[in-house]
Short mmCIF file of C-alpha atoms in Angstrom, two decimals:
data_model
loop_
_atom_site.label_atom_id
_atom_site.label_comp_id
_atom_site.label_asym_id
_atom_site.label_seq_id
_atom_site.Cartn_x
_atom_site.Cartn_y
_atom_site.Cartn_z
CA MET R 1153 -27.87 0.03 39.05
CA TYR R 1154 -24.29 -0.02 40.42
CA LEU R 1155 -21.37 -0.67 38.06
CA ARG R 1156 -18.51 -2.55 39.74
CA ILE R 1157 -15.04 -1.54 38.52
CA GLY R 1158 -11.90 -3.49 39.38
CA GLY R 1159 -11.53 -5.78 42.35
CA GLY R 1160 -10.35 -8.62 40.15
CA ASP R 1161 -7.00 -9.86 39.00
CA THR R 1162 -4.23 -7.66 37.64
CA LEU R 1163 -4.90 -6.03 34.26
CA PHE R 1164 -2.27 -6.01 31.51
CA ASP R 1165 -2.00 -3.30 28.85
CA THR R 1166 -0.85 -3.85 25.25
CA ASN R 1167 2.78 -3.49 26.37
CA THR R 1168 2.32 -6.24 29.01
CA LYS R 1169 2.64 -3.70 31.84
CA ARG R 1170 0.50 -4.39 34.91
CA TRP R 1171 -2.18 -2.13 36.43
CA LYS R 1172 -4.52 -2.18 39.39
CA ILE R 1173 -7.96 -0.62 38.89
CA SER R 1174 -10.41 -0.18 41.75
CA SER R 1175 -13.34 1.95 42.82
CA GLY R 1176 -14.90 2.77 46.14
CA ILE R 1177 -18.51 2.60 47.19
CA ASN R 1178 -20.15 5.93 46.51
CA ASN R 1179 -23.82 6.83 46.22
CA TYR R 1180 -23.29 9.01 43.14
CA TYR R 1181 -20.42 7.59 41.10
CA ASN R 1182 -20.57 4.31 39.16
CA ASN R 1183 -24.37 4.26 39.18
CA TRP R 1184 -26.65 4.35 36.14
CA TYR R 1185 -28.81 7.50 35.86
CA ASN R 1186 -31.15 7.42 32.82
CA ASP R 1187 -28.62 7.29 29.94
CA THR R 1188 -25.56 8.47 31.92
CA ILE R 1189 -23.00 6.82 34.21
CA PRO R 1190 -20.66 9.11 36.16
CA LEU R 1191 -17.54 6.97 36.62
CA ARG R 1192 -14.86 7.31 39.28
CA PHE R 1193 -12.01 4.84 39.74
CA THR R 1194 -8.37 4.61 40.77
CA LYS R 1195 -5.77 3.44 38.28
CA THR R 1196 -2.26 2.75 39.58
CA ASN R 1197 0.83 0.66 39.01
CA ILE R 1198 2.01 0.96 42.64
CA ASN R 1199 2.40 -2.81 43.06
CA TYR R 1200 4.33 -3.34 39.83
CA TRP R 1201 6.23 -0.23 38.70
CA ILE R 1202 9.68 -1.37 39.88
CA GLU R 1203 9.41 -4.88 38.41
CA ASP R 1204 7.92 -3.54 35.15
CA MET R 1205 10.60 -0.80 34.99
CA MET R 1206 8.00 1.93 34.50
CA PRO R 1207 7.60 5.34 36.14
CA TYR R 1208 5.16 5.34 39.04
CA TYR R 1209 1.63 6.38 38.01
CA SER R 1210 -1.57 6.92 39.96
CA CYS R 1211 -4.82 8.52 38.85
CA ASP R 1212 -8.05 9.29 40.69
CA CYS R 1213 -9.99 9.22 37.42
CA LYS R 1214 -13.42 10.72 36.79
CA GLN R 1215 -15.29 10.24 33.52
CA ILE R 1216 -18.85 10.54 32.26
CA ALA R 1217 -20.27 7.77 30.06
CA VAL R 1218 -23.31 8.79 27.99
CA LYS R 1219 -25.41 6.51 25.80
CA GLN R 1220 -25.58 7.76 22.22
CA HIS R 1221 -29.01 7.47 20.59
#
């Protein structure tokens, strides 16, 4: 089962700063395997960093989500 990340509207953090989160199509990442989901997504403020007066940030993030029994 594929987990779709991002692709929607802009996300706001608790400080009202804007972020763009997206993921590509990949056969391994963002798919459910038994009780584990290897996640990969891009988090950036490239579209908003000047207006939000924040330092530029971009992350090609990888995480592992594991169901706790």
